């Protein structure tokens, strides 16, 4: 057989049944990505005889004697194809994992297809961008700007890796080949709760190519938590690498290591496991009841109450809520339900581990290589110098990679076999074993006077942490932000994080605030209806203002700086935009139209300790090397860090060479989550850049014989009064004296500030089909000083898109045995291009008191008000309040038939 790929002929023959995607990657074409292996996401798109195909569902033999083109063959850095250039200049990507597929699909579009992008792009998914920038790229719109020396902040400069991303050269975790690599696969439990009596490995070890089988008896018996925080004590150490008890359907039972993925999978199938099946409980309310099956025994020191399956409970109050309700003229009470939500980052979890010079190396898809290293060193009793953990570009995270869930088994096998070991999750494993958003049931009770002034505010939150604690405690505390947003003298917050025999829950964009925001903001609209008040006016009357204490679960001191009235401005901007667009009409006869809005506050860093260290060194080539541990997975921190450094050093971004996310080459960094990649690591970069700049200026002033205040940086020169001294000359002089222009600085996540967000929607609802169409979407936020306007817009677009998925389309279905019933992208239904509207972004002209360059992180907070704004618009359109997500057509229709709609026609 002969295969022609990117103009080069290959004589290799594919294996029987092999798909074109894996065949091309084995030939070294790593621009062809794996997102689903089911033809759902389009990340693997290539051209076959000039036509785009999904290579994961195309048999490799069909490419025999036919021309195959991958994104690498379309163009190269410095010689881009027009489609690649458009995606670079829009920019039409964030993490970049879907980008090759998007380019290969859209590069073939006719004008007719460009006029119908919802149809033309239906086979390509993106989880990051919200599709607006992809549409701009397809249409040839450019937003990337060139920054002048020392003027990078405030400019939409392109990402440092842009050309590598659009040409497929950017390396992601699994984009490498190593001699002698073994492959690891996992056998998962079919039972929600069982003891493992025995594992017979005989048949598995007889499979040709199988090298090892590991069970709970073969791994270090050390408890740990998969959750990533600097302070590991905030999360329960309730997990083992492999255990003799399984607590959810999908939990690891055994790991098989083999020469090929197929042999490892066959080895898993041949394992014979005897289980002692135990009673299971799936509902957290039932799990708290007396007599419920217990997941973790009384000997477990990390469980608050093993009898009632409680990981953590919070009981706090401020004032007297009973007196507050007694003083109220109107009381509203309702219960709101938020389901599991999967991150669905297109790059699945994966790690590659190997030994080199007696050291363990782990290349992984993680949001925090530094803490992954700490955990692995603990698990395997390694000294820090015996271990390196690093990331290449990561294909999306959204909190899902704020866990150590693939690194441990890969490391175990590499340490044991001495050979490289690859462990890559399938899409089904992502859905059934990785950590989705916590399902929460919240009961909100509000009391108010007739003028709308809140007198009492009570919330009961029951959170399903699943079989293990992971982020169960921290997300429970984080939910207090939804209570913090409104002034009220009497508040009560009761919250429970409960173990059940379901997949462990974890961190997801919004981190414990998205679910309470849905509940509280829906309840505020219901209270406004009972008061016959405009919902936005009710909010204006009660929102916290500068000078007010940010009171949620306690009234003690905290480290949050609250100096701006950003929330009121956000509400006013959204209200004005909804009024300005009020002439928008329904799509046709019979449609119901409504408007809705919701708000949120979000702290700019987590309350747990967050640390980041940045190093900057000026090289002989006059390029500044910036080393920072933060990972880039689409949140844009690498671009912002380069901009901050260039701004302070009087340079252009092209003179900053970024080294990141490698424990051998960068300092400690807690991780890129909770917007800390900008807020904390950005401050470290700022301080290091200022220190290097000051050293250069002091040296230049001494050399020129002037006072340092007369010196300034100007690209490749230093201006000293009336004299320009070339930076090259200063570097040479400094080197001769043994002086280096270098500095390291650390920053911490305290004090913190807050970000305000308000989302507004105008929607149309069809009462017969239950379909929702978004007619208008507007989002206002106080971003502080904007480092990169296009990146801020992109983060909001992506957050709104994920919020729409959370509210409308994403349906994590679990059967009666605790097993996910729809573990694939096609049936889970993240938003497609056709599902996501363009959102008008309104920026409050604000600054921040503690953020780098007075900026605020935008990657996380924007999702929080989206679902309640949609639910409020649905109530406005139909007259029916829906208190459970997602708002699927079936759920909408089932209740519209029982209630007369409030009105039809155009929105107010």
PDB file of N, CA and C in Angstrom, residues 134-185:
ATOM      1  N   UNK A 134     -14.402  32.367  15.844  1.00  0.00           N
ATOM      2  CA  UNK A 134     -14.278  31.439  14.722  1.00  0.00           C
ATOM      3  C   UNK A 134     -15.042  31.979  13.521  1.00  0.00           C
ATOM      4  N   UNK A 135     -16.221  32.501  13.759  1.00  0.00           N
ATOM      5  CA  UNK A 135     -16.977  33.132  12.675  1.00  0.00           C
ATOM      6  C   UNK A 135     -16.198  34.302  12.089  1.00  0.00           C
ATOM      7  N   UNK A 136     -15.603  35.111  12.947  1.00  0.00           N
ATOM      8  CA  UNK A 136     -14.801  36.238  12.464  1.00  0.00           C
ATOM      9  C   UNK A 136     -13.648  35.739  11.597  1.00  0.00           C
ATOM     10  N   UNK A 137     -13.015  34.654  12.027  1.00  0.00           N
ATOM     11  CA  UNK A 137     -11.900  34.110  11.248  1.00  0.00           C
ATOM     12  C   UNK A 137     -12.365  33.638   9.881  1.00  0.00           C
ATOM     13  N   UNK A 138     -13.471  32.928   9.840  1.00  0.00           N
ATOM     14  CA  UNK A 138     -13.979  32.427   8.564  1.00  0.00           C
ATOM     15  C   UNK A 138     -14.314  33.585   7.629  1.00  0.00           C
ATOM     16  N   UNK A 139     -14.821  34.668   8.199  1.00  0.00           N
ATOM     17  CA  UNK A 139     -15.215  35.816   7.374  1.00  0.00           C
ATOM     18  C   UNK A 139     -14.053  36.783   7.106  1.00  0.00           C
ATOM     19  N   UNK A 140     -12.879  36.473   7.644  1.00  0.00           N
ATOM     20  CA  UNK A 140     -11.705  37.277   7.353  1.00  0.00           C
ATOM     21  C   UNK A 140     -11.593  38.548   8.153  1.00  0.00           C
ATOM     22  N   UNK A 141     -12.264  38.624   9.311  1.00  0.00           N
ATOM     23  CA  UNK A 141     -12.173  39.811  10.165  1.00  0.00           C
ATOM     24  C   UNK A 141     -10.944  39.691  11.067  1.00  0.00           C
ATOM     25  N   UNK A 142     -10.200  40.747  11.201  1.00  0.00           N
ATOM     26  CA  UNK A 142      -8.956  40.727  11.979  1.00  0.00           C
ATOM     27  C   UNK A 142      -9.079  41.613  13.199  1.00  0.00           C
ATOM     28  N   UNK A 143      -8.586  41.119  14.331  1.00  0.00           N
ATOM     29  CA  UNK A 143      -8.586  41.910  15.564  1.00  0.00           C
ATOM     30  C   UNK A 143      -7.199  42.035  16.166  1.00  0.00           C
ATOM     31  N   UNK A 144      -6.231  41.247  15.692  1.00  0.00           N
ATOM     32  CA  UNK A 144      -4.885  41.271  16.261  1.00  0.00           C
ATOM     33  C   UNK A 144      -4.196  42.577  15.899  1.00  0.00           C
ATOM     34  N   UNK A 145      -3.557  43.172  16.909  1.00  0.00           N
ATOM     35  CA  UNK A 145      -2.880  44.458  16.735  1.00  0.00           C
ATOM     36  C   UNK A 145      -1.387  44.313  17.015  1.00  0.00           C
ATOM     37  N   UNK A 146      -0.631  45.290  16.551  1.00  0.00           N
ATOM     38  CA  UNK A 146       0.804  45.348  16.822  1.00  0.00           C
ATOM     39  C   UNK A 146       1.051  46.366  17.921  1.00  0.00           C
ATOM     40  N   UNK A 147       1.813  45.965  18.923  1.00  0.00           N
ATOM     41  CA  UNK A 147       2.074  46.850  20.052  1.00  0.00           C
ATOM     42  C   UNK A 147       3.388  47.592  19.863  1.00  0.00           C
ATOM     43  N   UNK A 148       3.390  48.880  20.162  1.00  0.00           N
ATOM     44  CA  UNK A 148       4.614  49.665  20.163  1.00  0.00           C
ATOM     45  C   UNK A 148       5.435  49.313  21.401  1.00  0.00           C
ATOM     46  N   UNK A 149       6.750  49.564  21.377  1.00  0.00           N
ATOM     47  CA  UNK A 149       7.579  49.266  22.553  1.00  0.00           C
ATOM     48  C   UNK A 149       7.022  49.934  23.813  1.00  0.00           C
ATOM     49  N   UNK A 150       6.849  49.135  24.866  1.00  0.00           N
ATOM     50  CA  UNK A 150       6.364  49.669  26.131  1.00  0.00           C
ATOM     51  C   UNK A 150       4.906  50.035  26.132  1.00  0.00           C
ATOM     52  N   UNK A 151       4.168  49.630  25.089  1.00  0.00           N
ATOM     53  CA  UNK A 151       2.744  49.976  24.989  1.00  0.00           C
ATOM     54  C   UNK A 151       1.919  48.720  24.719  1.00  0.00           C
ATOM     55  N   UNK A 152       2.303  47.626  25.299  1.00  0.00           N
ATOM     56  CA  UNK A 152       1.614  46.365  25.002  1.00  0.00           C
ATOM     57  C   UNK A 152       0.285  46.242  25.735  1.00  0.00           C
ATOM     58  N   UNK A 153       0.210  46.727  26.957  1.00  0.00           N
ATOM     59  CA  UNK A 153      -1.021  46.594  27.740  1.00  0.00           C
ATOM     60  C   UNK A 153      -2.113  47.456  27.121  1.00  0.00           C
ATOM     61  N   UNK A 154      -3.275  46.843  26.941  1.00  0.00           N
ATOM     62  CA  UNK A 154      -4.388  47.523  26.305  1.00  0.00           C
ATOM     63  C   UNK A 154      -4.486  47.257  24.820  1.00  0.00           C
ATOM     64  N   UNK A 155      -3.583  46.447  24.301  1.00  0.00           N
ATOM     65  CA  UNK A 155      -3.537  46.143  22.872  1.00  0.00           C
ATOM     66  C   UNK A 155      -3.889  44.672  22.648  1.00  0.00           C
ATOM     67  N   UNK A 156      -4.642  44.397  21.594  1.00  0.00           N
ATOM     68  CA  UNK A 156      -5.029  43.018  21.277  1.00  0.00           C
ATOM     69  C   UNK A 156      -3.918  42.330  20.489  1.00  0.00           C
ATOM     70  N   UNK A 157      -2.775  42.144  21.141  1.00  0.00           N
ATOM     71  CA  UNK A 157      -1.683  41.444  20.469  1.00  0.00           C
ATOM     72  C   UNK A 157      -2.043  39.969  20.362  1.00  0.00           C
ATOM     73  N   UNK A 158      -1.431  39.288  19.411  1.00  0.00           N
ATOM     74  CA  UNK A 158      -1.700  37.876  19.219  1.00  0.00           C
ATOM     75  C   UNK A 158      -0.986  37.010  20.237  1.00  0.00           C
ATOM     76  N   UNK A 159      -1.449  35.771  20.359  1.00  0.00           N
ATOM     77  CA  UNK A 159      -0.830  34.830  21.280  1.00  0.00           C
ATOM     78  C   UNK A 159       0.575  34.475  20.799  1.00  0.00           C
ATOM     79  N   UNK A 160       1.526  34.277  21.710  1.00  0.00           N
ATOM     80  CA  UNK A 160       2.898  33.929  21.304  1.00  0.00           C
ATOM     81  C   UNK A 160       2.960  32.677  20.425  1.00  0.00           C
ATOM     82  N   UNK A 161       2.054  31.739  20.661  1.00  0.00           N
ATOM     83  CA  UNK A 161       2.097  30.467  19.922  1.00  0.00           C
ATOM     84  C   UNK A 161       1.145  30.449  18.730  1.00  0.00           C
ATOM     85  N   UNK A 162       0.665  31.614  18.312  1.00  0.00           N
ATOM     86  CA  UNK A 162      -0.405  31.651  17.312  1.00  0.00           C
ATOM     87  C   UNK A 162      -0.065  30.899  16.036  1.00  0.00           C
ATOM     88  N   UNK A 163       1.116  31.150  15.467  1.00  0.00           N
ATOM     89  CA  UNK A 163       1.439  30.509  14.190  1.00  0.00           C
ATOM     90  C   UNK A 163       1.647  29.005  14.365  1.00  0.00           C
ATOM     91  N   UNK A 164       2.172  28.594  15.508  1.00  0.00           N
ATOM     92  CA  UNK A 164       2.308  27.164  15.753  1.00  0.00           C
ATOM     93  C   UNK A 164       0.938  26.505  15.899  1.00  0.00           C
ATOM     94  N   UNK A 165       0.001  27.209  16.529  1.00  0.00           N
ATOM     95  CA  UNK A 165      -1.342  26.642  16.703  1.00  0.00           C
ATOM     96  C   UNK A 165      -2.022  26.453  15.354  1.00  0.00           C
ATOM     97  N   UNK A 166      -2.009  27.474  14.512  1.00  0.00           N
ATOM     98  CA  UNK A 166      -2.774  27.395  13.261  1.00  0.00           C
ATOM     99  C   UNK A 166      -2.108  26.500  12.222  1.00  0.00           C
ATOM    100  N   UNK A 167      -0.849  26.142  12.429  1.00  0.00           N
ATOM    101  CA  UNK A 167      -0.185  25.226  11.504  1.00  0.00           C
ATOM    102  C   UNK A 167      -0.075  23.811  12.057  1.00  0.00           C
ATOM    103  N   UNK A 168      -0.603  23.573  13.246  1.00  0.00           N
ATOM    104  CA  UNK A 168      -0.545  22.241  13.832  1.00  0.00           C
ATOM    105  C   UNK A 168       0.781  21.894  14.458  1.00  0.00           C
ATOM    106  N   UNK A 169       1.690  22.871  14.549  1.00  0.00           N
ATOM    107  CA  UNK A 169       3.012  22.585  15.139  1.00  0.00           C
ATOM    108  C   UNK A 169       3.002  22.689  16.663  1.00  0.00           C
ATOM    109  N   UNK A 170       2.033  23.358  17.245  1.00  0.00           N
ATOM    110  CA  UNK A 170       1.978  23.481  18.705  1.00  0.00           C
ATOM    111  C   UNK A 170       1.782  22.100  19.322  1.00  0.00           C
ATOM    112  N   UNK A 171       2.648  21.751  20.242  1.00  0.00           N
ATOM    113  CA  UNK A 171       2.576  20.432  20.870  1.00  0.00           C
ATOM    114  C   UNK A 171       1.593  20.436  22.024  1.00  0.00           C
ATOM    115  N   UNK A 172       0.668  19.484  21.995  1.00  0.00           N
ATOM    116  CA  UNK A 172      -0.194  19.206  23.131  1.00  0.00           C
ATOM    117  C   UNK A 172       0.352  17.954  23.837  1.00  0.00           C
ATOM    118  N   UNK A 173      -0.302  17.550  24.895  1.00  0.00           N
ATOM    119  CA  UNK A 173       0.268  16.540  25.786  1.00  0.00           C
ATOM    120  C   UNK A 173       0.682  15.265  25.064  1.00  0.00           C
ATOM    121  N   UNK A 174      -0.203  14.719  24.250  1.00  0.00           N
ATOM    122  CA  UNK A 174       0.044  13.410  23.659  1.00  0.00           C
ATOM    123  C   UNK A 174       0.729  13.495  22.296  1.00  0.00           C
ATOM    124  N   UNK A 175       1.162  14.680  21.900  1.00  0.00           N
ATOM    125  CA  UNK A 175       1.763  14.871  20.573  1.00  0.00           C
ATOM    126  C   UNK A 175       3.260  14.560  20.588  1.00  0.00           C
ATOM    127  N   UNK A 176       3.602  13.319  20.827  1.00  0.00           N
ATOM    128  CA  UNK A 176       5.007  12.929  20.828  1.00  0.00           C
ATOM    129  C   UNK A 176       5.103  11.417  20.659  1.00  0.00           C
ATOM    130  N   UNK A 177       6.249  10.962  20.204  1.00  0.00           N
ATOM    131  CA  UNK A 177       6.549   9.539  20.117  1.00  0.00           C
ATOM    132  C   UNK A 177       7.840   9.269  20.881  1.00  0.00           C
ATOM    133  N   UNK A 178       7.884   8.153  21.584  1.00  0.00           N
ATOM    134  CA  UNK A 178       9.078   7.767  22.308  1.00  0.00           C
ATOM    135  C   UNK A 178       9.367   6.298  22.048  1.00  0.00           C
ATOM    136  N   UNK A 179      10.628   5.960  21.888  1.00  0.00           N
ATOM    137  CA  UNK A 179      11.013   4.571  21.652  1.00  0.00           C
ATOM    138  C   UNK A 179      10.623   3.707  22.844  1.00  0.00           C
ATOM    139  N   UNK A 180      10.050   2.562  22.553  1.00  0.00           N
ATOM    140  CA  UNK A 180       9.722   1.609  23.603  1.00  0.00           C
ATOM    141  C   UNK A 180       8.531   1.988  24.452  1.00  0.00           C
ATOM    142  N   UNK A 181       7.674   2.880  23.963  1.00  0.00           N
ATOM    143  CA  UNK A 181       6.562   3.348  24.790  1.00  0.00           C
ATOM    144  C   UNK A 181       5.535   2.246  25.016  1.00  0.00           C
ATOM    145  N   UNK A 182       5.129   2.114  26.259  1.00  0.00           N
ATOM    146  CA  UNK A 182       4.036   1.231  26.648  1.00  0.00           C
ATOM    147  C   UNK A 182       2.752   2.044  26.798  1.00  0.00           C
ATOM    148  N   UNK A 183       1.625   1.324  26.807  1.00  0.00           N
ATOM    149  CA  UNK A 183       0.327   1.989  26.899  1.00  0.00           C
ATOM    150  C   UNK A 183      -0.474   1.384  28.047  1.00  0.00           C
ATOM    151  N   UNK A 184      -1.122   2.251  28.795  1.00  0.00           N
ATOM    152  CA  UNK A 184      -1.860   1.836  29.990  1.00  0.00           C
ATOM    153  C   UNK A 184      -3.356   2.051  29.771  1.00  0.00           C
ATOM    154  N   UNK A 185      -4.126   1.060  30.116  1.00  0.00           N
ATOM    155  CA  UNK A 185      -5.577   1.178  30.097  1.00  0.00           C
ATOM    156  C   UNK A 185      -6.122   0.660  31.425  1.00  0.00           C
TER     157      UNK A 185
END
